[in-house]
Short mmCIF file of C-alpha atoms in Angstrom, two decimals:
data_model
loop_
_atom_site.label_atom_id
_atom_site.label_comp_id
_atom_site.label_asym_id
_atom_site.label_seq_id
_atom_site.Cartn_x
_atom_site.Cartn_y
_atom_site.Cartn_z
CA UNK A 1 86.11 55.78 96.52
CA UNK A 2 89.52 56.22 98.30
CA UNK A 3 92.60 57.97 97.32
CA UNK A 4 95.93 56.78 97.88
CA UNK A 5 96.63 59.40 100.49
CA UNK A 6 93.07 58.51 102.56
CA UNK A 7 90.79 61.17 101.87
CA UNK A 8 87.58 60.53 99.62
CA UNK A 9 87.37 61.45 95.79
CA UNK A 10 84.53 64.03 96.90
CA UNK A 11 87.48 65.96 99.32
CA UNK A 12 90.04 65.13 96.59
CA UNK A 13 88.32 67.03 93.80
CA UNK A 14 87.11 70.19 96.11
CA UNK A 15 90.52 70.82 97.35
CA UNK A 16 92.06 70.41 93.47
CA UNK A 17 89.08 73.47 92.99
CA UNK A 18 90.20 75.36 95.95
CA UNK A 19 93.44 75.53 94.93
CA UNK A 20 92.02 76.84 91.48
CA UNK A 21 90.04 79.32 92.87
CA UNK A 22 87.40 78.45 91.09
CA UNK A 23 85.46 77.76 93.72
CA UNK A 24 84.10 80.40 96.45
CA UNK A 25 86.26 78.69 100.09
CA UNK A 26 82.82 78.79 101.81
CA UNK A 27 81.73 76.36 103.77
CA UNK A 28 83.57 73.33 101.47
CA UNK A 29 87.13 74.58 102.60
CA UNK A 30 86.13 73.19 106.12
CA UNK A 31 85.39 69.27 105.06
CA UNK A 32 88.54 70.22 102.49
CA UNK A 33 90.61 70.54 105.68
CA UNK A 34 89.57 67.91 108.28
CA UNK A 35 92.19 65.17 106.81
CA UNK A 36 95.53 66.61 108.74
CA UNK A 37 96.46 65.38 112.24
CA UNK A 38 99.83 66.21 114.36
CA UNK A 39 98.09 68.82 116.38
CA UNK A 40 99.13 72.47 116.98
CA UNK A 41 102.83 71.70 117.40
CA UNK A 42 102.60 70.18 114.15
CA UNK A 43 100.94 73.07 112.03
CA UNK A 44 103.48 75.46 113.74
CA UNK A 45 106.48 73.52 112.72
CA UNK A 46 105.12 73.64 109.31
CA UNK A 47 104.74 77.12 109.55
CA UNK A 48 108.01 77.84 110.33
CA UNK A 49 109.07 75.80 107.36
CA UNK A 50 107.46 77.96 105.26
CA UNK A 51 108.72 81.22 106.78
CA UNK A 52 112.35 79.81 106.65
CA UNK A 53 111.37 79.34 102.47
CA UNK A 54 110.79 82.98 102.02
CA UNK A 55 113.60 84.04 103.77
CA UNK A 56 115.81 82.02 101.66
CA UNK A 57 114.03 83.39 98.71
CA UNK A 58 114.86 86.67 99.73
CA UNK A 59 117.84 86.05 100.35
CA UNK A 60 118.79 84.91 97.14
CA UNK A 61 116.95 87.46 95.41
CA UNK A 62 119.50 89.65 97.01
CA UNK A 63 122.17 88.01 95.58
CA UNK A 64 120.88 89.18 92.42
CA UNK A 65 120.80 92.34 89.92
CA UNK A 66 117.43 94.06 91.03
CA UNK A 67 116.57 97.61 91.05
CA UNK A 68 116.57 99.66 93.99
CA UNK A 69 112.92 99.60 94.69
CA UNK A 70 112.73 96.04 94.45
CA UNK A 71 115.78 95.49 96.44
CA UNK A 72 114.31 97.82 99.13
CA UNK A 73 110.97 95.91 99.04
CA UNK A 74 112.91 92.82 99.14
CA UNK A 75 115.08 93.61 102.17
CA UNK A 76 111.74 95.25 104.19
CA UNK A 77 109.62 91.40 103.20
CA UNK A 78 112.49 89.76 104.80
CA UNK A 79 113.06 91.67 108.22
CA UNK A 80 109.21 90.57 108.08
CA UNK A 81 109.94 86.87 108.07
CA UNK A 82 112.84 86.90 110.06
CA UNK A 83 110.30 88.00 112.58
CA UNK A 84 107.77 85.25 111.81
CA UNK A 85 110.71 82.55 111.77
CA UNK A 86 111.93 83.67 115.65
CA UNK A 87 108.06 84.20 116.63
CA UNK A 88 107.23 80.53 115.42
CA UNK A 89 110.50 79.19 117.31
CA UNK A 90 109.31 80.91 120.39
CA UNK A 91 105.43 79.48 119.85
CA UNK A 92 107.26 75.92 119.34
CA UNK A 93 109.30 76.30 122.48
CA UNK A 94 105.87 77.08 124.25
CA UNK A 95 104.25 74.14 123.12
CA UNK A 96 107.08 71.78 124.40
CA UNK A 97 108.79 71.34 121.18
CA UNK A 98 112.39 72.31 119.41
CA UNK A 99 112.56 73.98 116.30
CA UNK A 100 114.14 72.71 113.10
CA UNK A 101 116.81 74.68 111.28
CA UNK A 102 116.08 75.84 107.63
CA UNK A 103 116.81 73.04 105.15
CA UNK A 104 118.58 74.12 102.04
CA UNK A 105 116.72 75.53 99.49
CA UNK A 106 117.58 76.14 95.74
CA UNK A 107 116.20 78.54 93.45
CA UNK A 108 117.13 78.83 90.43
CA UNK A 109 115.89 82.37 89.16
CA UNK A 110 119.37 84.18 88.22
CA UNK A 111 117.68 87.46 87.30
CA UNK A 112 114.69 90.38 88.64
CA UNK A 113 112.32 88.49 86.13
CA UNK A 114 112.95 85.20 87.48
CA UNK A 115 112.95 86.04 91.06
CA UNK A 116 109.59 88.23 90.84
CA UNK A 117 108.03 85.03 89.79
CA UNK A 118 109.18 82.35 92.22
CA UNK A 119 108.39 85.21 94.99
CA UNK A 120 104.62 85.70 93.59
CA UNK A 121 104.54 81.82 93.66
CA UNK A 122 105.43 81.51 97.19
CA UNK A 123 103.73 84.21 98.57
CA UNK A 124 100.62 83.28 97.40
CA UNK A 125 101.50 79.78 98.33
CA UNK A 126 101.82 80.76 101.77
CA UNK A 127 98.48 82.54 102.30
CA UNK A 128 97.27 79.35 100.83
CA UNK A 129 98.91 77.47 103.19
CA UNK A 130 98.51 79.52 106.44
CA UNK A 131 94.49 79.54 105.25
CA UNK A 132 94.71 75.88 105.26
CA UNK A 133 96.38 75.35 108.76
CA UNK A 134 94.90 78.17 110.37
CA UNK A 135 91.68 76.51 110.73
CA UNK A 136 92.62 73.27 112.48
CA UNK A 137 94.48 74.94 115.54
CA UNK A 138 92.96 74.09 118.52
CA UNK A 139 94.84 77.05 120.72
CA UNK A 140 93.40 80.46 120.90
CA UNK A 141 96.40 81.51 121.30
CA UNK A 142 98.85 79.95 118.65
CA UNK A 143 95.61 80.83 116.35
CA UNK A 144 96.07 84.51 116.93
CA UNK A 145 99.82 84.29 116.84
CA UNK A 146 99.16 82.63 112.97
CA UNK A 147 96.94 84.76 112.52
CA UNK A 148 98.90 87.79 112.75
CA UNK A 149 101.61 86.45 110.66
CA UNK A 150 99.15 85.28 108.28
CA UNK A 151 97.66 88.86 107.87
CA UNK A 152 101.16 90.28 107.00
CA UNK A 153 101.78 87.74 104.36
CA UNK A 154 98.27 88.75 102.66
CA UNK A 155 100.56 92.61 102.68
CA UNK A 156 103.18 90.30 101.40
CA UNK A 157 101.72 88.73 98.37
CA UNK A 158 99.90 91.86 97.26
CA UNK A 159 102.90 93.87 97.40
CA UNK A 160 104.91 91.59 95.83
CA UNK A 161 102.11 90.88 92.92
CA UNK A 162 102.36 95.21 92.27
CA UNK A 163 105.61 95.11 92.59
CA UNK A 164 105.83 92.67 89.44
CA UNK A 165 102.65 94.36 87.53
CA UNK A 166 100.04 92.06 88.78
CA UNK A 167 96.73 92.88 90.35
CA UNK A 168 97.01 92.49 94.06
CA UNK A 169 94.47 89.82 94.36
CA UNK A 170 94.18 86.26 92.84
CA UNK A 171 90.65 86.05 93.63
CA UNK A 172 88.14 87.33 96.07
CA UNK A 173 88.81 84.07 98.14
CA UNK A 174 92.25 82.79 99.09
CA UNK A 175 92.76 79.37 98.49
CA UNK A 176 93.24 77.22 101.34
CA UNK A 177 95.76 74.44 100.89
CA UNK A 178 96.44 71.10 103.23
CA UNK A 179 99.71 70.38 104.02
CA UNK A 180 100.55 67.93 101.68
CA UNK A 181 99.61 70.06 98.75
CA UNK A 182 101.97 72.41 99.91
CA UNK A 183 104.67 70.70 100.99
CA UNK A 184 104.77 69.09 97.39
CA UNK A 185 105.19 72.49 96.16
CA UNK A 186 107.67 73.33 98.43
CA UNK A 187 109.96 70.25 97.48
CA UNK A 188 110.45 72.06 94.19
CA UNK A 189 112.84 74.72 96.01
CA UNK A 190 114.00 71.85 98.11
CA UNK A 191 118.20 71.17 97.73
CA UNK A 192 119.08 67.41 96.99
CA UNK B 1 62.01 93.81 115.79
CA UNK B 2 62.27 93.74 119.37
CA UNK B 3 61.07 96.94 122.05
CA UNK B 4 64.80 97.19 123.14
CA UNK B 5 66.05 97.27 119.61
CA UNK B 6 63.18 100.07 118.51
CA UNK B 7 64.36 101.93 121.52
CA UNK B 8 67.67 101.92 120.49
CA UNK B 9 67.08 102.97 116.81
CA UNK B 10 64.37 105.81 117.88
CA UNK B 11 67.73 107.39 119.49
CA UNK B 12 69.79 107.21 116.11
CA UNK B 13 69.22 110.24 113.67
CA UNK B 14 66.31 108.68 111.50
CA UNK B 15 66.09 106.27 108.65
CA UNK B 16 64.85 102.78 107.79
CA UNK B 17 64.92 100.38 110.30
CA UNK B 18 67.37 97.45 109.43
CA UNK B 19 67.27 94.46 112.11
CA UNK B 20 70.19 94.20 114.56
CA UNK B 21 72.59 96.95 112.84
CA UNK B 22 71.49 99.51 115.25
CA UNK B 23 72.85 96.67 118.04
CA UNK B 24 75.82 96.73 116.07
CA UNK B 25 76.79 100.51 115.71
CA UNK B 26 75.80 101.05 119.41
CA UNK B 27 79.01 99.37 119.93
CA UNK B 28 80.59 102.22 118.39
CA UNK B 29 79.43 104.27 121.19
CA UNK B 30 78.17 106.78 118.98
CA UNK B 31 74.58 107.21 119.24
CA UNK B 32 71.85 105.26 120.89
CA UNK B 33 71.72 104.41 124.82
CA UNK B 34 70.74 101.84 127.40
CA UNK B 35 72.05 98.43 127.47
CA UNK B 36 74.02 98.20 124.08
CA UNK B 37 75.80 101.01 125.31
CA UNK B 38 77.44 98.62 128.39
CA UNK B 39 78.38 95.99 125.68
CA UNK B 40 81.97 95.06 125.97
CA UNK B 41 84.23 96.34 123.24
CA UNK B 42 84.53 92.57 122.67
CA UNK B 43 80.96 91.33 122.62
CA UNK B 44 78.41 91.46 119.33
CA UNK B 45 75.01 92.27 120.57
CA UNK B 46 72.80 89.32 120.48
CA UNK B 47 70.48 91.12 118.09
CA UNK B 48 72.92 90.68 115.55
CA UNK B 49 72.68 86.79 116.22
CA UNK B 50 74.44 85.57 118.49
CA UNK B 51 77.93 83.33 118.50
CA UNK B 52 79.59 83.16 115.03
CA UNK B 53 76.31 84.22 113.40
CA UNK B 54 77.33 87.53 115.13
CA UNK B 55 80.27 87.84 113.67
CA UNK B 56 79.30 86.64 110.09
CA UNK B 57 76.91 89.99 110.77
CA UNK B 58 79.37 92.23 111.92
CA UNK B 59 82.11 91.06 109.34
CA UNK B 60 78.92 91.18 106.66
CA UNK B 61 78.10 95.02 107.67
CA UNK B 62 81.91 95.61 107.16
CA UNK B 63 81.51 94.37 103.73
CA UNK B 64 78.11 96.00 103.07
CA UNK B 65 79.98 99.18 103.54
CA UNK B 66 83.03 98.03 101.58
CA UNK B 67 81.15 97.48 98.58
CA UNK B 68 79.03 100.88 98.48
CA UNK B 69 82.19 102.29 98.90
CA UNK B 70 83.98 101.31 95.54
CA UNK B 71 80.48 101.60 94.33
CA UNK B 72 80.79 105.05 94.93
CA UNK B 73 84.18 105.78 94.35
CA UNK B 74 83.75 103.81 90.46
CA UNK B 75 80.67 105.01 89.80
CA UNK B 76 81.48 109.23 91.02
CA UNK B 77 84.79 108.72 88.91
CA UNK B 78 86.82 109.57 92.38
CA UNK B 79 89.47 107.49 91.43
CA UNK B 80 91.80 107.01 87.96
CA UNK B 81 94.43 104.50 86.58
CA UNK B 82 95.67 101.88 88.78
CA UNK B 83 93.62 102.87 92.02
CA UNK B 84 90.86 102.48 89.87
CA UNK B 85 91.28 98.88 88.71
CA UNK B 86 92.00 98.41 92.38
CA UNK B 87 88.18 99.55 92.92
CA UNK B 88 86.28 97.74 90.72
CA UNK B 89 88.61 94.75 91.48
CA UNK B 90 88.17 94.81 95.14
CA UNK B 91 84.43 96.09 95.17
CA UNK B 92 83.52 92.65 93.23
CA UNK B 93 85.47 91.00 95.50
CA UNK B 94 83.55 92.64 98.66
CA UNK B 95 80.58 91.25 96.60
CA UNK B 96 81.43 88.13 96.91
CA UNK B 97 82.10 88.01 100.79
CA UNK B 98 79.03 89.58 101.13
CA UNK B 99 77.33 86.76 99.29
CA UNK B 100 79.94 84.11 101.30
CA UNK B 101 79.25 85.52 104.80
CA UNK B 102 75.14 85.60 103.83
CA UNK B 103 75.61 82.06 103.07
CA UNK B 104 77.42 81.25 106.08
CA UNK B 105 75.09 82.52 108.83
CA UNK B 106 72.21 80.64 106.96
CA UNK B 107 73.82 77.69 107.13
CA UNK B 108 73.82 78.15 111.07
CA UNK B 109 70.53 78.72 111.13
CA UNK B 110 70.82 82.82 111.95
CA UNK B 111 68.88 85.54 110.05
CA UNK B 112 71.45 87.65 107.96
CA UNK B 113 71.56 91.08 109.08
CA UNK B 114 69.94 93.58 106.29
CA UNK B 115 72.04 95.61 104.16
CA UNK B 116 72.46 99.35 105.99
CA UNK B 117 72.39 102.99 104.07
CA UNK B 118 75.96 104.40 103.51
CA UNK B 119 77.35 107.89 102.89
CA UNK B 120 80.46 108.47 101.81
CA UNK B 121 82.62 112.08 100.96
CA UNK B 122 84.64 112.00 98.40
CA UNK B 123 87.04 114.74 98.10
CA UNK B 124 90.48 114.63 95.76
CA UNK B 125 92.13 111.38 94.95
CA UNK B 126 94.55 111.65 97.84
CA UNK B 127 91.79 111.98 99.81
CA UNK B 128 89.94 108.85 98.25
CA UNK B 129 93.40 106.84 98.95
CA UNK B 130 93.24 107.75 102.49
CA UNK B 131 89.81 106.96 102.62
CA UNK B 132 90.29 103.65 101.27
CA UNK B 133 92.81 102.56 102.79
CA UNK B 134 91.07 103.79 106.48
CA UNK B 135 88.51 101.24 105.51
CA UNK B 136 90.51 98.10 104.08
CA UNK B 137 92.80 98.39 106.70
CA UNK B 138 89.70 98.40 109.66
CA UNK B 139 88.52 95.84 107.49
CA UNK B 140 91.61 93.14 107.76
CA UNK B 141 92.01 94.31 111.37
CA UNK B 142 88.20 93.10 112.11
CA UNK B 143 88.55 90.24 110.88
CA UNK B 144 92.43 89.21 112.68
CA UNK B 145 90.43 90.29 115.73
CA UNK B 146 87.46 87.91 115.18
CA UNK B 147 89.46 84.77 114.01
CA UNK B 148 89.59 82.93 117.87
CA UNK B 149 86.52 83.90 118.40
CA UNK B 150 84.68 81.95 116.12
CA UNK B 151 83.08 78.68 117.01
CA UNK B 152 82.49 76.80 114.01
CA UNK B 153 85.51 75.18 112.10
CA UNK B 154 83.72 75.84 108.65
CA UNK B 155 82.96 79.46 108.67
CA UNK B 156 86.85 79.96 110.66
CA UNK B 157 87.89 78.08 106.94
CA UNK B 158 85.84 80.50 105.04
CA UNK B 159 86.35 83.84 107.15
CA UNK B 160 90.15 83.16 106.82
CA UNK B 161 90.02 83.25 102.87
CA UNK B 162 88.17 86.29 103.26
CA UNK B 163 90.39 88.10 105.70
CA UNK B 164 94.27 86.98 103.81
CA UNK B 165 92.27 88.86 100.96
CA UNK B 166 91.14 92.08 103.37
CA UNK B 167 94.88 91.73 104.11
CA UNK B 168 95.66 92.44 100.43
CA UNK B 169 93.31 95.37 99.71
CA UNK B 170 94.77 97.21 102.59
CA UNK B 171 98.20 96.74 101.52
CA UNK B 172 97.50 97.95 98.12
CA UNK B 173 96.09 101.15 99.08
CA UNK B 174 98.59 101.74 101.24
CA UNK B 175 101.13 101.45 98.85
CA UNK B 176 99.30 103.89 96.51
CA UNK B 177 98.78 106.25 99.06
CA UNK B 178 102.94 106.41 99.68
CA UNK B 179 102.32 104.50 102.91
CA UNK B 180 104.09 101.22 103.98
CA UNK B 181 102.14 98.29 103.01
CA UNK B 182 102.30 96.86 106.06
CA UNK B 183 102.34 98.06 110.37
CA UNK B 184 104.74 95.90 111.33
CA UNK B 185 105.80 92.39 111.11
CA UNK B 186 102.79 90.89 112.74
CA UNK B 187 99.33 92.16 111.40
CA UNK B 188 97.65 93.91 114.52
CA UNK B 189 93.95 93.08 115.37
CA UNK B 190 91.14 95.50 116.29
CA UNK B 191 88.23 95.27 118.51
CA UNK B 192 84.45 95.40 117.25
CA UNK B 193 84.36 98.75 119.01
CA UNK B 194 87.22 100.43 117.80
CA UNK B 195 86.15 99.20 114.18
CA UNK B 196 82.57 100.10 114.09
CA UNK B 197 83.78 103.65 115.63
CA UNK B 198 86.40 103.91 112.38
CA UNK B 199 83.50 103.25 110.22
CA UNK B 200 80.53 104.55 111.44
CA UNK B 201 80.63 107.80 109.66
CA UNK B 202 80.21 105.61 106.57
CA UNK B 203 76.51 104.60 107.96
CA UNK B 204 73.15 106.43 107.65
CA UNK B 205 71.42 104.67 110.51
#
């Protein structure tokens, strides 16, 4: 049996497990991942999208009334992804392409409760998501450069999970999410 | 086990043999002699498997040693409070790598390599913090280091939601030991060599 989006019920039901954790991403996560196409250039740009949310979200969150340690830690996870957003451009440049400018995104947290939340929801979503895409690169290369920004938001998510009194770790797997699950997050903190 | 490999563990101080590790901490350069010793900092000695059965060894000794050590730390009482839930939390997760990775080079066909003898000093808290974080922190860099080199596109899947989660564990023992939780904006990968010489201390071989 088919889903509407192409992939079988069998891949449609592991990766709605994956993304519960409740299932160890062993060898599974692999068939849960072979439905994307678009090629490196593609999974970059996507990255990029994602690193252009978080920077948003941090931005905003500086907009608000947080304490000083949580502004600090705030202002030190976005000099982070500024990096990763002007590494990505170069990687897209490299692989013949032009990156996009940030779309606007809306959050709608308005105090340090609020934000703490939507931050542990991104951050883990982008682990997921950089688990998910990492695998179907094709270039040594662009995988180490992923990679690298990948392992950083792993020090992300943790330290924004302490920060708000949560254990470090959702699991002893990260999920690993396609594209389409995650952009369907995303659109959440997408403007209109 | 083969001549070359009994040579190579006759050198090392004693104990049970376990097949391939004593490949595997020649790499170190500490110890041993001969061939393994002219190993590449990048290679995995083929009697650790070779290919990504190699690595699902090497990352699998990593964990091995992971686990004893919260094992150790929980069980001796070396650490209290928060850096204590971090412990037990993060020694079930090694667990469950070690189970994941086991798995893995199975389903390739490879013998998983057996689990080694580990010793670990445990001095004040502070000291415990250090040492954890020493270890987490080799751990997530192993694995960055590892990710292009692995062949298969299932066990990359799986080894990546292992390592995001290495990634986590080192940041949070960094952060308890006063340390920033992360080196940088871009996570920085190690070789085999360079790892297996931060841990080998750790290893009764």
């Amino acid at each position: 049996m088919t889903q509407a989006d192409g992939t079988t019920r069998e891949v449609f039901l592991m990766r709605g497990l994956l993304a519960a954790g409740a299932v160890a991403a062993g060898p599974l996560a692999g068939r849960a991942l072979a439905q994307s196409g678009g090629g490196d250039l593609a999974v970059v740009r996507f990255a990029l999208l994602l690193e252009q949310l978080e920077v948003a979200m941090f931005s905003h969150g500086l907009t608000l009334a947080l304490t000083p340690g949580l502004k600090g830690a705030a202002q030190d996870l976005m000099n982070d992804d500024v990096v990763h957003v002007t590494t990505l451009e170069k990687t897209i440049g490299k692989l013949g392409g032009t990156p996009a400018t940030a779309p606007a995104f809306q959050f709608a947290a308005r105090g340090e409760k609020g934000f703490l939340a939507t931050a542990v929801a991104i951050e883990d979503l982008v682990v997921s998501a950089y688990n998910g895409m990492a695998a179907l690169l094709k270039g040594k290369g662009v995988l180490r450069t992923i990679g690298a920004i990948a392992g950083t938001e792993g020090r992300h998510a943790a330290t924004i999970r302490i920060g708000s009194g949560l254990p470090p770790t959702q699991a002893a797997f990260d999920p690993a999410k396609t594209q389409a699950e995650v952009r369907s997050t995303v659109s959440l903190w997408l403007g209109q | 086990m083969s001549a070359a490999a009994t040579t190579r563990r006759g050198l090392l101080t004693g104990g049970a043999p376990v097949a391939g590790l004593a490949g595997i901490l020649a790499l170190a350069g500490c110890g041993g002699s001969g061939a393994a010793e002219t190993t590449t900092a990048a290679a995995v000695p083929t009697d650790a498997g070779p290919g990504d059965v190699g690595i699902l060894n090497y990352a699998l000794v990593l964990e091995y040693i992971e686990a004893d050590f919260y094992d150790r730390v929980v069980t001796a009482g070396a650490l209290r409070g928060q850096a204590l839930e971090f412990a037990k939390t993060f020694g079930d997760n090694e667990q469950e790598h070690v189970d994941t990775l086991g798995a893995s080079a199975r389903r390739l066909g490879g013998k998983v390599i057996a689990r080694p003898k580990t010793r670990f000093t445990l001095g004040e808290p502070a000291a415990v913090l250090e040492l954890a974080a020493t270890i987490e922190n080799a751990g997530a860099a192993a694995y960055l280091a590892q990710l292009p080199r692995i062949k298969d596109p299932e066990t990359l899947a799986a080894v990546l939601t292992i390592h995001s989660v290495e990634a986590r564990h080192a940041a949070a023992f960094d952060i308890l030991r006063g340390g920033h939780a992360t080196n940088g904006p871009l996570a920085k990968p190690r070789s085999a060599s360079g790892v297996l010489r931060a841990v080998r201390p750790f290893v009764v071989s």
